[in-house]
Coordinates of C-alpha atoms in Angstrom, one line a residue:
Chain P
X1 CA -0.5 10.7 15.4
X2 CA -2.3 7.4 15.6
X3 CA -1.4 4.8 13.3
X4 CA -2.8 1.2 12.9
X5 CA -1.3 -1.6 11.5
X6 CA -2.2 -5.1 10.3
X7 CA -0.7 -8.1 8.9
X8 CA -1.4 -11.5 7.6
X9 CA -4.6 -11.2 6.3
X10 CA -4.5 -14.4 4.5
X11 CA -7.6 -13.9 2.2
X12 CA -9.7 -13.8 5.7
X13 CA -12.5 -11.1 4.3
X14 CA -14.6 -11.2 7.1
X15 CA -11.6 -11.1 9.3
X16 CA -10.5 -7.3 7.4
X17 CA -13.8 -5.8 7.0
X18 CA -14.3 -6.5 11.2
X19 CA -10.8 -4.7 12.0
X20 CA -11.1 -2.3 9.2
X21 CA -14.6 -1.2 10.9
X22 CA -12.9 -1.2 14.2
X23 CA -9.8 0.8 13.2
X24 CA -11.9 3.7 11.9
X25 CA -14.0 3.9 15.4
X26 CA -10.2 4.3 17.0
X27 CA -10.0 6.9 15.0
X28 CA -6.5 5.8 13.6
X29 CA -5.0 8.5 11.2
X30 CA -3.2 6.1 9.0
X31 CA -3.3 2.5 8.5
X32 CA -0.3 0.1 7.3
X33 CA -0.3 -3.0 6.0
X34 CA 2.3 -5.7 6.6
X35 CA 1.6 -8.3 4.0
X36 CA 0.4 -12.0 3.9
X37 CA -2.8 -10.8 2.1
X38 CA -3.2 -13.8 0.6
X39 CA -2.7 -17.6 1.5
X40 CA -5.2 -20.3 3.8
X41 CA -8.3 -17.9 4.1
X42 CA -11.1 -18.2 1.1
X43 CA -10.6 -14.7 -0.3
X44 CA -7.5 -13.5 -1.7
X45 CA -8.9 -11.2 -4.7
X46 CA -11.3 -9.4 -2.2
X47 CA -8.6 -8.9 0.1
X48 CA -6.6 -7.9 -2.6
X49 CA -9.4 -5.5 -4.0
X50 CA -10.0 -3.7 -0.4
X51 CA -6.4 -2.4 0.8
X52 CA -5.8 -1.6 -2.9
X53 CA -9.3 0.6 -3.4
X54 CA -8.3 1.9 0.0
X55 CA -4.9 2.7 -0.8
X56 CA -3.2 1.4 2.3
X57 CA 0.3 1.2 2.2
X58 CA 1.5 -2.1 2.1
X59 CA 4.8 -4.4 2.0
X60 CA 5.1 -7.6 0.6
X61 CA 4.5 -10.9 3.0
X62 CA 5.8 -14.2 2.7
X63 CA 2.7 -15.2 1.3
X64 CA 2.6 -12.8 -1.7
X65 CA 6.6 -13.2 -2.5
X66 CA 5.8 -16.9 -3.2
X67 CA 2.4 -16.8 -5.1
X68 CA 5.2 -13.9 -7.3
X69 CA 7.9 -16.0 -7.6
X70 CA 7.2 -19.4 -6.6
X71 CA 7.0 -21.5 -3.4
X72 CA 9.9 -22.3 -1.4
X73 CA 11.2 -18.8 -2.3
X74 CA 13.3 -19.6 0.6
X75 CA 14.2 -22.7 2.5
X76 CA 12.8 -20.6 5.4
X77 CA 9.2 -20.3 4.2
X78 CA 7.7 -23.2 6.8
X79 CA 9.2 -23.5 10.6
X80 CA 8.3 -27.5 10.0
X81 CA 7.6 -30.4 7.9
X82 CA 4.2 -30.3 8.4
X83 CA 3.5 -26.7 8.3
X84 CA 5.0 -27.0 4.8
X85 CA 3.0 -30.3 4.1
X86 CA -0.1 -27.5 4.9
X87 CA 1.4 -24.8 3.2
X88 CA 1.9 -26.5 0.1
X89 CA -2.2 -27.3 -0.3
X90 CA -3.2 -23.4 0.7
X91 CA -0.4 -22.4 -2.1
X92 CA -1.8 -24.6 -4.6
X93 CA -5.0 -23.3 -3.8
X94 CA -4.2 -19.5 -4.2
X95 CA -2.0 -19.6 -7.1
X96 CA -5.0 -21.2 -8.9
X97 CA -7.8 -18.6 -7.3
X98 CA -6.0 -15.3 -7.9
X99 CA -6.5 -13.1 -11.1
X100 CA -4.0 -11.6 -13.1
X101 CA -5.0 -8.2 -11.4
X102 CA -4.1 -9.8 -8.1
X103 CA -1.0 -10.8 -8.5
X104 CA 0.4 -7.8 -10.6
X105 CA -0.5 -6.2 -7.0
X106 CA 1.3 -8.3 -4.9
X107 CA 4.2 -7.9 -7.7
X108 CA 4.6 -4.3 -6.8
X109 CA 4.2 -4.5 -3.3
X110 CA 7.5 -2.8 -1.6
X111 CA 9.6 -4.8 0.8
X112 CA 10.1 -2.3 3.8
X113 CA 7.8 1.0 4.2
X114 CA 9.2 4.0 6.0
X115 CA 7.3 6.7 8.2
X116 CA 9.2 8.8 9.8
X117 CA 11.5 6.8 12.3
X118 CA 9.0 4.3 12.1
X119 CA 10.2 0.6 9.9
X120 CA 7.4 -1.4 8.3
X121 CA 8.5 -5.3 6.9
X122 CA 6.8 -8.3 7.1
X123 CA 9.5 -10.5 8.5
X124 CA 11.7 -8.8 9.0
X125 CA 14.5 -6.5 7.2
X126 CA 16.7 -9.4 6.3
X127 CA 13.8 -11.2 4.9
X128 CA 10.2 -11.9 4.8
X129 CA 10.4 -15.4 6.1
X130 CA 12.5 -14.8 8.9
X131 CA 10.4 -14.9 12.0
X132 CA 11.5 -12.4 14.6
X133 CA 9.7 -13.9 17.6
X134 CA 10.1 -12.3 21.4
X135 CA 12.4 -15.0 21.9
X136 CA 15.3 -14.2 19.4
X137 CA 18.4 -13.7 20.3
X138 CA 17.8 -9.9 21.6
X139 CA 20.8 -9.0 19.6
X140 CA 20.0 -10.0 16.4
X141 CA 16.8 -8.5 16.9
X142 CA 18.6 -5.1 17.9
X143 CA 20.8 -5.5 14.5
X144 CA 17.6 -6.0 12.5
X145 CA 16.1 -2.9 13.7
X146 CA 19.4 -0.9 13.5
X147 CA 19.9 -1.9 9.5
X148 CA 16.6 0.0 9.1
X149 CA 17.9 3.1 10.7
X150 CA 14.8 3.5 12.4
X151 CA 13.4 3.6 15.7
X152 CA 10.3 1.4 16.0
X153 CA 10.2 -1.5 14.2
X154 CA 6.8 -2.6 13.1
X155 CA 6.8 -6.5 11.7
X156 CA 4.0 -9.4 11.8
X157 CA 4.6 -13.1 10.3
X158 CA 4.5 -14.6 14.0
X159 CA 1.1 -13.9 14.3
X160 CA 1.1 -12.9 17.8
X161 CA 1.2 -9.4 18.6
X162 CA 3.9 -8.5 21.4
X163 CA 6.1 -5.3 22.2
X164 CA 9.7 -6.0 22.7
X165 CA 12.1 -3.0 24.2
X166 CA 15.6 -2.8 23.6
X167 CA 17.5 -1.4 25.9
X168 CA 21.0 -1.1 28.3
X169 CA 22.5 -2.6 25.4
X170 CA 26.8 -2.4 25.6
X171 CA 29.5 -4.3 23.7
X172 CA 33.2 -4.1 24.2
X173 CA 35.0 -4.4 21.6
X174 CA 38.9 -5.1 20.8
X175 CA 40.3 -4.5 17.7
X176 CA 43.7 -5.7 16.1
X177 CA 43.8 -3.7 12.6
X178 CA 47.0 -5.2 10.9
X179 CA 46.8 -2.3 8.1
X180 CA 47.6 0.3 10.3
X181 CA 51.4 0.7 11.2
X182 CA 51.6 0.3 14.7
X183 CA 48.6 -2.5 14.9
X184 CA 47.7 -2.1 18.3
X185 CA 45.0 -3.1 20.1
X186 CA 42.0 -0.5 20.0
X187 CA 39.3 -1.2 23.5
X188 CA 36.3 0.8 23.1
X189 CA 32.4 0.3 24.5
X190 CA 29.7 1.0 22.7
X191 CA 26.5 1.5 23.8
X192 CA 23.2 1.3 21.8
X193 CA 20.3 3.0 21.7
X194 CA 17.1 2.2 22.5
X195 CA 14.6 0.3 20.1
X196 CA 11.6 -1.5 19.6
X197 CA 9.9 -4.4 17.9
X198 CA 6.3 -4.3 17.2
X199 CA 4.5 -7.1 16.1
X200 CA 0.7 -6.5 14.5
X201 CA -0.4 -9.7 14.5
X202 CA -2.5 -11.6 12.6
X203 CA -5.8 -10.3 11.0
X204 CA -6.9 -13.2 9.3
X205 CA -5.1 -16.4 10.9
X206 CA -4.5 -15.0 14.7
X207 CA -2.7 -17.8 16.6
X208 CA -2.6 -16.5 20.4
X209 CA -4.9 -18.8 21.6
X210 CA -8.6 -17.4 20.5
X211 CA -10.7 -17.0 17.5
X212 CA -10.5 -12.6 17.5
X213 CA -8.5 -11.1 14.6
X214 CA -5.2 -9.0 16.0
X215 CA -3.7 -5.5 15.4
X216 CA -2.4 -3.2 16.8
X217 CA -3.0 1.1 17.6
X218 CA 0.3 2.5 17.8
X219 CA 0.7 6.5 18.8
X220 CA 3.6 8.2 17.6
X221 CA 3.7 10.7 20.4
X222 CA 3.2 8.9 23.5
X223 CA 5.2 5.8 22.0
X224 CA 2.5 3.8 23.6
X225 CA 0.7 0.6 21.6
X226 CA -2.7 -0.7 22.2
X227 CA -3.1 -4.5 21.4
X228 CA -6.5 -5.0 19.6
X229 CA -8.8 -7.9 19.8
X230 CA -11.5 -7.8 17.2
X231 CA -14.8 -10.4 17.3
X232 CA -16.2 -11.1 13.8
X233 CA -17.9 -14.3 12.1
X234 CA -15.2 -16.6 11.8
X235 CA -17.2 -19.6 11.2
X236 CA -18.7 -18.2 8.4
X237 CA -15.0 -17.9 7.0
X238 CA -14.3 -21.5 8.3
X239 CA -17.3 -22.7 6.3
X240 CA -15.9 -20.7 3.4
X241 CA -12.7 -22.6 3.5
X242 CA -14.5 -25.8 3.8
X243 CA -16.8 -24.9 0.4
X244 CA -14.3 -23.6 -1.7
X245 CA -12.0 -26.6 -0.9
X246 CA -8.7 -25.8 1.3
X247 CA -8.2 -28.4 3.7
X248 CA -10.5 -28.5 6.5
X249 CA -7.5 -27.9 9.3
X250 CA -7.1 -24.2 8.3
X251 CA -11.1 -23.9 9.0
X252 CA -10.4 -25.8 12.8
X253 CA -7.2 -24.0 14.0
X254 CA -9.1 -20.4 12.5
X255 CA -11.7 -21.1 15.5
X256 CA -9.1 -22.0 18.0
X257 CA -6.9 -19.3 17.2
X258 CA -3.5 -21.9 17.5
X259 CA -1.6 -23.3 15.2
X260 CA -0.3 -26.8 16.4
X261 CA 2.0 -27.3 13.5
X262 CA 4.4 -24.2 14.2
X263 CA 5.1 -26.1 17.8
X264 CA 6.7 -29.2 15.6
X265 CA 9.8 -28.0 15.4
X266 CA 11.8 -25.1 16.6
X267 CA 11.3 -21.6 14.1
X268 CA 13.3 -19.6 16.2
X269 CA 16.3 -20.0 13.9
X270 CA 17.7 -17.1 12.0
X271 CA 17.4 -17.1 8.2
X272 CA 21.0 -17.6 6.8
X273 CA 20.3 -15.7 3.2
Chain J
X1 CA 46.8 -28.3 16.6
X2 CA 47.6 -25.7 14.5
X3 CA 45.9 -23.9 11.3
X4 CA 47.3 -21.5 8.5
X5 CA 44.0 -20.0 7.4
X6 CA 44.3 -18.0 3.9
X7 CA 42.6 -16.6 1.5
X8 CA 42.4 -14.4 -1.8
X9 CA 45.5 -16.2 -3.5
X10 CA 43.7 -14.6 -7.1
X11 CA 46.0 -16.8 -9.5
X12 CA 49.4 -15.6 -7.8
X13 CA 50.8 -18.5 -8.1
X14 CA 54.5 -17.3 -6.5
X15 CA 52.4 -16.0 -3.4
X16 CA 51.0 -19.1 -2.4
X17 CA 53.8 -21.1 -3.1
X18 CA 56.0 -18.4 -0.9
X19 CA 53.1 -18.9 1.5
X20 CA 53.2 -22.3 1.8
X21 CA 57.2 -22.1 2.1
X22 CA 56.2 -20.1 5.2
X23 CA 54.0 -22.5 6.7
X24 CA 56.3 -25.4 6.5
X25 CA 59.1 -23.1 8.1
X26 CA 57.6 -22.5 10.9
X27 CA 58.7 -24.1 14.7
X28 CA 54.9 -25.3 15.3
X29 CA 53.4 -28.3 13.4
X30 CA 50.7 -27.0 11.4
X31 CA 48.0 -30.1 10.8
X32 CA 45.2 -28.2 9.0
X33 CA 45.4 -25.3 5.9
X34 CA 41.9 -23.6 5.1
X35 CA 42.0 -21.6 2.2
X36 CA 38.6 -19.2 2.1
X37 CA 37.7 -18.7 -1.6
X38 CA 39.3 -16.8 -4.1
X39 CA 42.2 -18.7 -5.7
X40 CA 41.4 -17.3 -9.1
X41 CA 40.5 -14.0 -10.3
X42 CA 41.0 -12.3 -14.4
X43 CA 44.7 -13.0 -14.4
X44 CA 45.9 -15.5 -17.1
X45 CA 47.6 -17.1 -14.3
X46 CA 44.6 -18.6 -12.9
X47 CA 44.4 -21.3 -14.7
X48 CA 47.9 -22.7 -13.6
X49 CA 46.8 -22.0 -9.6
X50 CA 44.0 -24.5 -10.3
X51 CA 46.1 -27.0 -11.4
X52 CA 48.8 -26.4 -9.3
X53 CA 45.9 -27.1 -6.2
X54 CA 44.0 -29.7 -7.8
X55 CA 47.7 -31.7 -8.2
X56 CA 49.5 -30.9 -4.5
X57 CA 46.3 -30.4 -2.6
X58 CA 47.0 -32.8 0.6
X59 CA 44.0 -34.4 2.7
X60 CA 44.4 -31.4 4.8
X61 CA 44.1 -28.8 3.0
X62 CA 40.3 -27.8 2.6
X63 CA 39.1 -25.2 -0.1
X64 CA 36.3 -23.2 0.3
X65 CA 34.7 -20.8 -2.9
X66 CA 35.5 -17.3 -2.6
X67 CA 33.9 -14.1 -4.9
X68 CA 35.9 -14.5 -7.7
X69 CA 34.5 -18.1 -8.2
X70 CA 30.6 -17.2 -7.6
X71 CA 31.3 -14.6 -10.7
X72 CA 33.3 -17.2 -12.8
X73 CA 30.3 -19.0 -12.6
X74 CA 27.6 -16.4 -12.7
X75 CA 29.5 -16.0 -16.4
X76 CA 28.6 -20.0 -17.0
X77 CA 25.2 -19.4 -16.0
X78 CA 25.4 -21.4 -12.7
X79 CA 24.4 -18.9 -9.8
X80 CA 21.8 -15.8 -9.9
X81 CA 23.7 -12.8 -11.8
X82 CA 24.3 -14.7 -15.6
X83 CA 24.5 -10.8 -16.4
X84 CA 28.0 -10.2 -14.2
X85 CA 26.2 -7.0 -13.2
X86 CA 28.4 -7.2 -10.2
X87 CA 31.4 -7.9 -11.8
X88 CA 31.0 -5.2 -14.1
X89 CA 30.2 -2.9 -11.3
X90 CA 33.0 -3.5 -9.3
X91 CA 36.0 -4.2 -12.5
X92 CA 34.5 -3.2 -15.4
X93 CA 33.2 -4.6 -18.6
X94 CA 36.9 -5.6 -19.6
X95 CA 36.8 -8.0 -16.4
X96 CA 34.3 -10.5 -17.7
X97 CA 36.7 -11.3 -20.4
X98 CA 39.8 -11.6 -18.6
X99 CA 37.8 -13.9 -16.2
X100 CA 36.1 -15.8 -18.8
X101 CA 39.6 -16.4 -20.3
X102 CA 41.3 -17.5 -17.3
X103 CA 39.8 -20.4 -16.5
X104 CA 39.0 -23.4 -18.2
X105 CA 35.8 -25.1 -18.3
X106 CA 37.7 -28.6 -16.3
X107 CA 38.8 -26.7 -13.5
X108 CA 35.2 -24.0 -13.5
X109 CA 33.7 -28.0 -12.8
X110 CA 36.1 -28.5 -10.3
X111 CA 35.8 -25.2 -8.8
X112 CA 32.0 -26.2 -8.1
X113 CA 32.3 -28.9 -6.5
X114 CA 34.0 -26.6 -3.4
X115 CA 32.2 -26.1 -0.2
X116 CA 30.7 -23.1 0.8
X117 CA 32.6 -22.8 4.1
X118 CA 33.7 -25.1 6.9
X119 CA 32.5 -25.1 10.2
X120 CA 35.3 -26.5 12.6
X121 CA 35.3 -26.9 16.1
X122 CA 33.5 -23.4 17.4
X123 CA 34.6 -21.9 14.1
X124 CA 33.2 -20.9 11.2
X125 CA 35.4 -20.1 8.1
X126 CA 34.0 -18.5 4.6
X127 CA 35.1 -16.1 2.4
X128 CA 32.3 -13.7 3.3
X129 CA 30.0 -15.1 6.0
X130 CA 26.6 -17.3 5.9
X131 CA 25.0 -14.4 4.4
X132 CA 27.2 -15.4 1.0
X133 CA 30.8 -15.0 -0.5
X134 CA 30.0 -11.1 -1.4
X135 CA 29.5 -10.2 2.1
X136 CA 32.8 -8.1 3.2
X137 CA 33.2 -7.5 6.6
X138 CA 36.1 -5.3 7.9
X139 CA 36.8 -3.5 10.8
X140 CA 34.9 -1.1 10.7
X141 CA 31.5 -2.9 10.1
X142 CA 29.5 -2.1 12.6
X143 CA 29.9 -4.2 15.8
X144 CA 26.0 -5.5 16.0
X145 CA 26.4 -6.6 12.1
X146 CA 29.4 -8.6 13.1
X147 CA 27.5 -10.5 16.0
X148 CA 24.7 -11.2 13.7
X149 CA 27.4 -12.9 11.5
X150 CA 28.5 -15.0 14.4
X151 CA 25.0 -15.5 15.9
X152 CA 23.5 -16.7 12.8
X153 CA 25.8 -19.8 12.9
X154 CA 26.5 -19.8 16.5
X155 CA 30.1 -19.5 16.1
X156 CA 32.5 -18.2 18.5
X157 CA 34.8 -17.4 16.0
X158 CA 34.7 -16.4 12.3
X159 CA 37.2 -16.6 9.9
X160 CA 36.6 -14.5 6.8
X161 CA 38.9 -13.3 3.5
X162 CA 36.5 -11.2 1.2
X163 CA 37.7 -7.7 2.3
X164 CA 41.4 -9.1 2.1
X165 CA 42.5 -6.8 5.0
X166 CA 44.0 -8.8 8.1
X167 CA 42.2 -7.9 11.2
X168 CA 41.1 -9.3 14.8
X169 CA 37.9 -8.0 15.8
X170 CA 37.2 -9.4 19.4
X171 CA 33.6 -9.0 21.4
X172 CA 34.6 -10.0 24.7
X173 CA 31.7 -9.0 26.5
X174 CA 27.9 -8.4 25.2
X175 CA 25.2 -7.5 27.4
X176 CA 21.4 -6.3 26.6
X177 CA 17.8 -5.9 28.2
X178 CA 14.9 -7.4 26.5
X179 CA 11.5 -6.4 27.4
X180 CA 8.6 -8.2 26.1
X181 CA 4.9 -7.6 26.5
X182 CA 2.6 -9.8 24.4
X183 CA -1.4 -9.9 24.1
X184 CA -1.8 -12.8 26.0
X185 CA -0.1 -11.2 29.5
X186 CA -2.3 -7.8 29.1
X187 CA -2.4 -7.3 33.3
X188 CA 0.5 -9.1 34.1
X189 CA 4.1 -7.4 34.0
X190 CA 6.5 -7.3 31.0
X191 CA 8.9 -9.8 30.7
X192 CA 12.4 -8.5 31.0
X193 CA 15.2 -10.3 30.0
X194 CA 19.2 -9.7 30.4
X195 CA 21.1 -11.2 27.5
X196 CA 24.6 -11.6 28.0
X197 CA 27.0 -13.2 25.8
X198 CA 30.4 -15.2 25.7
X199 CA 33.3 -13.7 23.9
X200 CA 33.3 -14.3 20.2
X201 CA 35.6 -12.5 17.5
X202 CA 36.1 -12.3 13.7
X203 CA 39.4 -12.2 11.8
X204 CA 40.2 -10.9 8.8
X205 CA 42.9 -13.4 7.9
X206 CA 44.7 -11.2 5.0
X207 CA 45.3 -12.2 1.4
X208 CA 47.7 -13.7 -0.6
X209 CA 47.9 -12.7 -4.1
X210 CA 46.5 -9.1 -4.3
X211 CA 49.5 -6.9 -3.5
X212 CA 52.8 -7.6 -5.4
X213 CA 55.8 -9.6 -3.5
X214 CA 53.5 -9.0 -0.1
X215 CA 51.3 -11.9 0.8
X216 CA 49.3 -11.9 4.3
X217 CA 47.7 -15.1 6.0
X218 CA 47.0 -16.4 9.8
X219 CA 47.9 -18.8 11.7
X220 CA 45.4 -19.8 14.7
X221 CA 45.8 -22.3 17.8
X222 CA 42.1 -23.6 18.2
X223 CA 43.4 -24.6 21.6
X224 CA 44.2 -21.5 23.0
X225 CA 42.2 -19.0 20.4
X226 CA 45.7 -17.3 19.8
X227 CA 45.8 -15.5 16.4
X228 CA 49.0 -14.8 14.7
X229 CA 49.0 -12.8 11.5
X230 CA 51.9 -13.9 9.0
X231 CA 53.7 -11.6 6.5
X232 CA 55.3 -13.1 3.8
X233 CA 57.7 -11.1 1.4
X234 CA 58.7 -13.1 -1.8
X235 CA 59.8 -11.7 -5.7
X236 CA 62.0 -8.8 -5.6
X237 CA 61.2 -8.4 -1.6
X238 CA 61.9 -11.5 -0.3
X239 CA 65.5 -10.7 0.4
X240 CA 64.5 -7.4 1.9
X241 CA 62.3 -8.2 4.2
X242 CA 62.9 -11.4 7.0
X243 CA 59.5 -13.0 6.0
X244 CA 56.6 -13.5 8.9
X245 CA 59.6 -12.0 11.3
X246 CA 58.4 -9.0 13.6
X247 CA 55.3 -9.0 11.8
X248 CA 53.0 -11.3 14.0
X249 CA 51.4 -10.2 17.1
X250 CA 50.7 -12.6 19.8
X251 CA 52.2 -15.7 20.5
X252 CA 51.2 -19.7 20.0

């Protein structure tokens, strides 16, 4: 089976229509949905309105928990100050722009989505704001996919699409149990089993280094994932968030494909909820 | 430097001062008590612990909040379950009253003003973990949950009270491949990465005032990592029992 899945669409229309187009010429069986439909981009009902009339299943991003509940839903939401300086304009924005039909969507949206031994979040398990980037402590990352009971972790928030195997994995372990009578020491090594991380990407706000939305093609026989670049009109979205009066910086890093703000401060830390 | 590191005293007011007896007996100078949440729980008795603390308390002995104060105060309206769904869950209905009751509303406002845990030396101790005060770890956790305890802070070693049990739970060695392929390296190789980690451990360090005339606590040499857990018989089984003697393992 061949399965595609996107992430952080962030009202990018043109952006979704481009890789929705492109997904059904890969001939992708199903389609998933990570989240972040809304927030920065120009069009967060249409988004809204398209995986909806499509019925692809979705969880709930970062994005969508706070226009629900509220920014600064955690203290994770922004990696640094002036990400959250930015954020705080784009949320402002959307909370005013979406309809009442919206965000009872985004209210129902699931946290986690289950396909077989396959694990869909945003974030990741522990959270939707927690960023679970290639460089996290490969452990942590190994107990985040192991809490799902799955094998193949699919997550996006980052932005980046990027495969991360983990393997070889072994932990001795001592253990002093004071509530058994003779409390002796109990040596064992366990060994773990191999998992993955997949990361979709970003649809609508890609941030590896080039304008093309991002998602991925992931086939559940061969285990194999195809990283998808897609070309669509991104200035025309970049003049739509000029017109409709986000700041202008969301409309210059949507044509570089970076996000300079993210590099301020270190995100790599673990959220503590 | 020495610590006696307790926890779960739940208004047994007998068991902490037997405990405390048993700190002061012993041969090695101990400079620092932690106590990890829990000094009250739906026992009339509670609100004579607080006072007894809040009056003796010495510079060195730090308090942290445990699960029986997040639910007093869920019952005052002060944290995110005003309903005591958990409470009721876990005791019954009857509990919220007998908790409500224990405790006066002076020493609930002196009960918030405790810190959530204490981070000392390459040490963390909390009645749960990071994650919060309801998050019971035991020995049979599972060993990657544990780490992510101790990776989320970065701490060697944690110290935790919620599931009451006393254990030592040691990780000596850790060791993992990581292999990462991203869009931007399409034709290059994968990066692979070995991850190999220092030995960290968590202790259960007991509880005080759960189990009639048996309290439980540890005592911990921060210089040496030793871990010593302490029996303590008092009431009826004090003069059965040779308190803290035979009961330890390890030495200082």
């Amino acid at each position: 089976m061949k399965i595609a899945v996107i992430s952080c669409i962030h009202g990018n229309l043109e952006a979704l229509n481009a890789v929705l187009a492109d997904i059904d010429h890969q001939g992708a069986d199903q389609t998933f949905c990570l989240g972040d439909l809304v927030g920065y981009g120009p069009y967060p009902n249409e988004v809204v309105e398209i995986i909806r009339d499509r019925q692809i299943p979705s969880c709930q991003g970062c994005w969508d928990e706070d226009i629900i509940d509220g920014l600064n839903a955690c203290e994770c939401s922004y990696p640094s100050l002036l990400a959250e300086k930015r954020g705080r304009l784009a949320h402002e924005w959307t909370d005013a722009e979406v309809t009442a039909q919206t965000r009872e969507y985004l209210a129902q949206m699931p946290l986690t989505l289950r396909h077989e031994n396959l694990c869909f979040v945003h974030g990741s398990p522990q959270s939707q704001h927690e960023y679970l980037l290639p460089e996290t402590s490969a452990f942590i990352a190994l107990e985040r996919v192991l809490s799902t009971g799955a094998d193949v972790l699919f997550c996006g928030h980052t932005h980046v699409p990027y495969v991360r195997t983990l393997s070889d994995g072994q932990l001795q372990i001592r253990v002093v149990n004071q509530a058994q009578a003779n409390a002796q020491a109990n040596s064992q090594t366990l060994t773990t089993p191999l998992k993955r991380i997949i990361n979709a990407g970003s649809v609508g706000e890609p941030r590896h280094g080039k304008p093309q939305a991002t998602y991925i093609i992931y086939d559940t026989l061969s285990e194999q994932t195809i990283f998808r670049e897609v070309d669509y009109d991104y200035e025309k979205t970049c003049a739509a968030i000029v017109s409709k009066g986000l700041p202008p910086i969301f409309a210059w890093r949507l044509s570089k494909g970076l996000e300079f703000a993210e590099k301020a401060d270190d995100p790599t830390h673990v959220c503590e909820r | 430097m020495f610590w006696a590191i307790l926890s779960g005293i739940e208004g047994n007011l007998p068991a902490y001062k037997a405990v405390l007896k048993d700190i002061q007996r012993q041969p090695i100078r101990v400079e620092e008590i932690y106590i990890l949440g829990d000094l009250i729980g739906p026992r009339p008795e509670s609100e004579a612990l607080v006072q007894y603390i809040r009056e003796t308390r010495s510079h060195s002995t730090h308090i942290c909040m445990g699960w029986w104060e997040e639910q007093l105060f869920n019952l005052h309206g002060l944290r995110r379950d005003p309903d005591a769904i958990a409470l009721k869950e876990k005791y019954g209905a009857a509990a919220i009253e007998q908790l409500w009751n224990a405790v006066s509303r002076d020493s609930t406002d002196w009960l918030r003003g405790l810190d959530f845990g204490f981070f000392e030396l390459d040490c963390l101790l909390a009645h749960g973990s990071t994650l919060g005060c309801d998050d019971e770890l035991t020995p049979d956790t599972h060993p990657l949950t544990l780490l992510d305890r101790l990776l989320r802070s970065d701490a060697n070693t944690l110290f935790c009270g919620r599931s009451g049990l006393a254990f030592q739970y040691q990780l000596p060695h850790s060791q993992i491949t990581s292999t990462v392929k991203t869009i931007g390296t399409p034709t290059s190789e994968p990066v692979v990465q070995e991850y190999s980690l220092k030995p960290r451990q968590i202790v259960g360090v007991g509880n005080v005032g759960r189990t009639l005339d048996q309290a439980s606590y540890v005592l911990y040499n921060p210089n040496n990592n030793k871990v010593k857990f302490q029996q303590v018989a008092y009431g009826e089984n004090a003069s059965a029992v040779s308190a803290s003697r035979g009961k330890g393992f390890g030495s200082y």
